[in-house]
Structure formats: structure tokens, C-alpha cells
């Protein structure tokens, strides 16, 4: 349930950016959940709902997309995806869920075996954009 | 793209009265033993104490305290592990055990920020943060993400240590960051480089702890550590630490 802490971080950030009293002007908040952290979407949404209690905007403003995790070896430059990567046990998945950088202890480049790799995509929770009514998206790539 | 985690770090630490960051420019001066035993002494005095081991490559506080670590419990965030001594403990070792954790700079920052954003610290009198040596990502991230903090600097007596530690003192003072004081560890009577440094920078020398060869036999046993000479000397330092505010 540490998804709630992350949902809290999202709502706090939105409040910081637009002001606590201005949440009614939110049109859309676009969130990306990285595959690597294995966030339970349902629990995360429940967390958002809790954090939004008594505030001037509803859950419908929040759009959530999943992002596939991708890795690149810093040694031989091989790229690979999480999907299909063998040998990650339940405990290791749980550790990565808590702390995605734990992946460096449990994963290696499938070609050269190096632990020196970059998580190129799909690490954790990010806010992709905050769109206000009557305005262009505030934060984008 | 916005990283939402930075906005909740202070909120996660709101129940912590004092955040003491134990640092040194130099490795091998005893920061981890200092941090671990200081936490033990604080907990023994009945103070609510947390210990955050941020040394990714060399996390060892759990080894010093003789504690078996495991994945933490989840509530509305990550709950620190309650050690037998009563210390609330978080370390990378909770997630990776004794496996090597090779991280580059950006990953180090991500990992520190994640821990700060999702760990729910309960009410604490002291949170002792054990940093790795140097003036790299870990200390820069602590400076950046934690507003209420104070530094304690550990140095051995050697000129080699003191000259490197002096760079850290310079960095902290140039950024107007609060330094509670300096601790001399593995002290040699023949040299006074640490007291000279303390005078030069106007920083209190919180204590001088001699080298105790028998400390090695106390490692891994909290009770032995508390009864040992190192703890006796450190107790005076810790009292000074408590007095400073």
C-alpha cells in the first residue's frame, strides 16, 4: 500500500503547482506509472481518491497510463524489456516495487551480464502534464 | 515531466524533531560505527530514535548492530524496521540484502528520493542519517531534499583525513549549512589536526574518541557495544549533541 504515499505525492505536487484553492481549474492531470515499480493501479487510484477528499477536484481529472520498462546496458549498449526477462523471484519483485533501483542488484544485461545499466523508461510514477481549463498543457515532454 | 516525490519529503519527516547527518569527506573514519552506536545510546536513554543508512555501496549499520534485515512492512508508505534496540531503521540493505548495488549518479538520486518520499517516519526525537564518504550525490541530495538538518562531521586524527574533511567543512560553510560540531575518532595524542581544524572553522569539537582495538569484538552485538569503551566515550559526545539545541 505504499502506492498511497505516491498518490499523496502526486496530489501534493499538483497543489503545489496550481495552488490548493485552484484545483477546480484543473482540466487534466496526466500520470505515467512505470512498469518496473509494479504499482497496483487500483490501490493507487484508491489512494488518489482518499487524497482528493474534500478538495475541489475529482478523480476524473486524473488520466493514468502505464509505461513499459526498458533498459540499456552501459557496457555493451544492448537494450531489453522487463517483459520476458527471466529469473526475477517474488522477493526481488517486491524489493523493486519498494525501491526500483534494487533492480541493479537483481538484473544483469542479458547479453554481457553487466549490472551497469540504465533504466531507460518505465521506472516509477511521473506527472507527464497538468492541463488547466482554457489553457494549453502546463508541463509536457 | 514532473517528479512528484520531492513535494512530500518534508511531510514524511514532519514528526522528526532533529535530523542529524553524520558525514565525512574521508572513508574509514568510523561514521557508521559512530552513527550506529549514537543511535543505540539515544534509544537507551529512552529517546525515540531513527537510523537511516544511506551508504549504498557499503551499508553496514545493520552489521554493526547485529540485526537481520528483511523487506519492510507497508502501510500508507514504507514502515521503518523496528530493531530489537528500539531504533526505527531504514537502509538499502532492507531491499537488496548483501547483494552488490552498483548505481550511477542519477540512480543514486532516484533511490534516495524514493526512500525519502515513501518512508513514513513516526514521531522521533532524533533521526541519524549515516552518509557514505565524499561530497557526491548522497550528501548533495540530502542538502537539496531535506530542509531541517544539521551536520556532524567525523574525522580521524591523521592529516590525510583532516585535509579531505576540511573540503567538506568548506562546502557546508559556503552553503551556510548548520554544522553542530566535529568528532575526532581513532584519536592519536601525538597530533592535533582535528582540534586545529575545529578552531580554524569555529566549530565545536564535540568529543575525542581513542582507538579501541577491542571494538572489533563488539561489532554485531548491540549489548556489547553499549557496554564497551567506544560507547563510553561516545556517550559524552552524544550528551553534547543533545545539549546543542
mmCIF file of C-alpha atoms in Angstrom, chain B residues 37-187:
data_model
loop_
_atom_site.group_PDB
_atom_site.id
_atom_site.type_symbol
_atom_site.label_atom_id
_atom_site.label_comp_id
_atom_site.label_asym_id
_atom_site.label_seq_id
_atom_site.Cartn_x
_atom_site.Cartn_y
_atom_site.Cartn_z
ATOM 1 C CA UNK B 37 26.295 3.432 18.460
ATOM 2 C CA UNK B 38 24.985 7.007 18.771
ATOM 3 C CA UNK B 39 21.559 5.654 17.781
ATOM 4 C CA UNK B 40 21.889 2.863 20.371
ATOM 5 C CA UNK B 41 22.831 5.330 23.109
ATOM 6 C CA UNK B 42 19.996 7.642 22.175
ATOM 7 C CA UNK B 43 17.470 4.787 22.198
ATOM 8 C CA UNK B 44 18.871 3.526 25.508
ATOM 9 C CA UNK B 45 18.151 6.936 27.039
ATOM 10 C CA UNK B 46 14.530 6.462 26.076
ATOM 11 C CA UNK B 47 14.651 8.869 23.175
ATOM 12 C CA UNK B 48 12.726 7.927 20.050
ATOM 13 C CA UNK B 49 15.461 7.306 17.550
ATOM 14 C CA UNK B 50 15.634 6.607 13.833
ATOM 15 C CA UNK B 51 18.641 5.482 11.818
ATOM 16 C CA UNK B 52 18.823 5.934 8.051
ATOM 17 C CA UNK B 53 21.786 4.246 6.397
ATOM 18 C CA UNK B 54 22.295 5.974 3.047
ATOM 19 C CA UNK B 55 25.563 4.296 2.189
ATOM 20 C CA UNK B 56 24.502 2.313 -0.916
ATOM 21 C CA UNK B 57 27.795 0.677 -1.648
ATOM 22 C CA UNK B 58 28.793 -0.001 1.924
ATOM 23 C CA UNK B 59 25.642 -0.173 4.017
ATOM 24 C CA UNK B 60 26.829 -1.690 7.273
ATOM 25 C CA UNK B 61 24.823 -0.254 10.157
ATOM 26 C CA UNK B 62 22.780 -3.469 10.383
ATOM 27 C CA UNK B 63 26.020 -5.482 10.526
ATOM 28 C CA UNK B 64 27.420 -3.266 13.300
ATOM 29 C CA UNK B 65 24.177 -3.611 15.277
ATOM 30 C CA UNK B 66 23.921 -7.351 14.590
ATOM 31 C CA UNK B 67 20.442 -7.075 13.108
ATOM 32 C CA UNK B 68 18.955 -9.331 10.477
ATOM 33 C CA UNK B 69 17.217 -7.235 7.861
ATOM 34 C CA UNK B 70 14.182 -8.029 5.760
ATOM 35 C CA UNK B 71 11.765 -6.267 3.445
ATOM 36 C CA UNK B 72 9.827 -3.625 5.388
ATOM 37 C CA UNK B 73 6.106 -3.623 6.062
ATOM 38 C CA UNK B 74 3.808 -1.372 4.043
ATOM 39 C CA UNK B 75 1.117 0.825 5.470
ATOM 40 C CA UNK B 76 0.375 4.132 3.814
ATOM 41 C CA UNK B 77 4.028 4.063 2.874
ATOM 42 C CA UNK B 78 7.069 2.072 3.907
ATOM 43 C CA UNK B 79 7.356 1.474 7.656
ATOM 44 C CA UNK B 80 10.896 1.553 9.077
ATOM 45 C CA UNK B 81 12.074 -1.722 10.552
ATOM 46 C CA UNK B 82 11.850 -1.681 14.362
ATOM 47 C CA UNK B 83 15.149 -3.097 15.663
ATOM 48 C CA UNK B 84 15.474 -5.016 18.916
ATOM 49 C CA UNK B 85 17.114 -1.940 20.458
ATOM 50 C CA UNK B 86 14.007 0.115 19.667
ATOM 51 C CA UNK B 87 15.634 2.018 16.799
ATOM 52 C CA UNK B 88 13.499 2.628 13.688
ATOM 53 C CA UNK B 89 15.770 1.610 10.837
ATOM 54 C CA UNK B 90 15.900 2.069 7.073
ATOM 55 C CA UNK B 91 18.733 1.007 4.801
ATOM 56 C CA UNK B 92 19.127 -0.137 1.226
ATOM 57 C CA UNK B 93 20.016 -3.488 2.705
ATOM 58 C CA UNK B 94 16.334 -3.971 3.560
ATOM 59 C CA UNK B 95 15.748 -4.263 -0.186
ATOM 60 C CA UNK B 96 18.938 -5.768 -1.542
ATOM 61 C CA UNK B 97 20.388 -7.711 1.413
ATOM 62 C CA UNK B 98 24.087 -8.274 0.952
ATOM 63 C CA UNK B 99 23.929 -8.147 -2.864
ATOM 64 C CA UNK B 100 26.068 -5.507 -4.556
ATOM 65 C CA UNK B 101 24.104 -2.463 -5.678
ATOM 66 C CA UNK B 102 26.061 -0.721 -8.431
ATOM 67 C CA UNK B 103 24.407 2.646 -9.019
ATOM 68 C CA UNK B 104 25.340 5.614 -11.144
ATOM 69 C CA UNK B 105 24.579 9.184 -10.059
ATOM 70 C CA UNK B 106 21.038 9.548 -11.361
ATOM 71 C CA UNK B 107 20.051 6.165 -9.939
ATOM 72 C CA UNK B 108 21.524 7.116 -6.567
ATOM 73 C CA UNK B 109 19.432 10.280 -6.503
ATOM 74 C CA UNK B 110 16.330 8.349 -7.558
ATOM 75 C CA UNK B 111 16.836 5.785 -4.807
ATOM 76 C CA UNK B 112 17.413 8.412 -2.105
ATOM 77 C CA UNK B 113 14.388 10.406 -3.214
ATOM 78 C CA UNK B 114 12.204 7.299 -3.313
ATOM 79 C CA UNK B 115 13.157 6.361 0.248
ATOM 80 C CA UNK B 116 12.586 9.899 1.495
ATOM 81 C CA UNK B 117 9.217 10.154 -0.276
ATOM 82 C CA UNK B 118 7.674 6.850 0.775
ATOM 83 C CA UNK B 119 9.116 6.161 4.230
ATOM 84 C CA UNK B 120 6.691 7.128 6.968
ATOM 85 C CA UNK B 121 8.793 8.069 9.995
ATOM 86 C CA UNK B 122 6.807 8.077 13.224
ATOM 87 C CA UNK B 123 7.461 10.586 15.971
ATOM 88 C CA UNK B 124 11.214 10.732 16.579
ATOM 89 C CA UNK B 125 13.471 12.809 18.812
ATOM 90 C CA UNK B 126 16.427 12.066 16.545
ATOM 91 C CA UNK B 127 16.878 10.744 13.046
ATOM 92 C CA UNK B 128 20.525 9.916 12.486
ATOM 93 C CA UNK B 129 21.479 9.786 8.816
ATOM 94 C CA UNK B 130 24.636 7.842 8.030
ATOM 95 C CA UNK B 131 26.195 9.065 4.776
ATOM 96 C CA UNK B 132 28.921 7.481 2.682
ATOM 97 C CA UNK B 133 32.258 9.310 2.425
ATOM 98 C CA UNK B 134 32.797 12.096 -0.060
ATOM 99 C CA UNK B 135 30.876 15.051 -1.377
ATOM 100 C CA UNK B 136 28.926 13.248 -4.084
ATOM 101 C CA UNK B 137 25.282 12.526 -4.796
ATOM 102 C CA UNK B 138 24.277 11.384 -1.325
ATOM 103 C CA UNK B 139 25.267 14.500 0.596
ATOM 104 C CA UNK B 140 24.167 16.807 -2.222
ATOM 105 C CA UNK B 141 20.766 15.117 -2.295
ATOM 106 C CA UNK B 142 20.375 15.382 1.477
ATOM 107 C CA UNK B 143 21.257 19.066 1.239
ATOM 108 C CA UNK B 144 18.747 19.506 -1.587
ATOM 109 C CA UNK B 145 15.808 17.481 -0.320
ATOM 110 C CA UNK B 146 15.886 17.854 3.482
ATOM 111 C CA UNK B 147 15.386 21.388 4.770
ATOM 112 C CA UNK B 148 15.767 20.835 8.538
ATOM 113 C CA UNK B 149 19.085 19.145 9.099
ATOM 114 C CA UNK B 150 22.336 19.579 10.966
ATOM 115 C CA UNK B 151 25.680 18.009 10.209
ATOM 116 C CA UNK B 152 28.097 16.209 12.481
ATOM 117 C CA UNK B 153 31.497 15.694 10.937
ATOM 118 C CA UNK B 154 33.670 12.717 11.815
ATOM 119 C CA UNK B 155 37.406 12.670 11.173
ATOM 120 C CA UNK B 156 40.314 10.556 12.285
ATOM 121 C CA UNK B 157 43.408 12.316 13.640
ATOM 122 C CA UNK B 158 45.521 11.833 10.553
ATOM 123 C CA UNK B 159 46.443 14.801 8.397
ATOM 124 C CA UNK B 160 45.317 12.738 5.403
ATOM 125 C CA UNK B 161 41.818 12.559 6.850
ATOM 126 C CA UNK B 162 41.690 16.126 8.155
ATOM 127 C CA UNK B 163 42.728 17.698 4.873
ATOM 128 C CA UNK B 164 39.998 15.839 2.995
ATOM 129 C CA UNK B 165 37.408 16.529 5.703
ATOM 130 C CA UNK B 166 38.304 20.212 5.506
ATOM 131 C CA UNK B 167 36.943 20.266 1.933
ATOM 132 C CA UNK B 168 33.590 19.085 3.268
ATOM 133 C CA UNK B 169 33.640 21.742 6.004
ATOM 134 C CA UNK B 170 34.366 24.346 3.336
ATOM 135 C CA UNK B 171 31.479 23.104 1.219
ATOM 136 C CA UNK B 172 28.998 23.142 4.118
ATOM 137 C CA UNK B 173 30.083 26.551 5.367
ATOM 138 C CA UNK B 174 29.993 28.053 1.863
ATOM 139 C CA UNK B 175 26.370 26.913 1.653
ATOM 140 C CA UNK B 176 25.609 28.276 5.145
ATOM 141 C CA UNK B 177 24.553 24.846 6.366
ATOM 142 C CA UNK B 178 24.415 24.159 10.108
ATOM 143 C CA UNK B 179 27.293 22.082 11.453
ATOM 144 C CA UNK B 180 26.753 21.010 15.063
ATOM 145 C CA UNK B 181 30.364 20.020 15.508
ATOM 146 C CA UNK B 182 33.283 17.755 14.769
ATOM 147 C CA UNK B 183 34.123 14.402 16.347
ATOM 148 C CA UNK B 184 37.666 13.070 16.379
ATOM 149 C CA UNK B 185 37.672 9.299 16.120
ATOM 150 C CA UNK B 186 40.578 6.864 16.468
ATOM 151 C CA UNK B 187 42.381 9.759 18.109
#
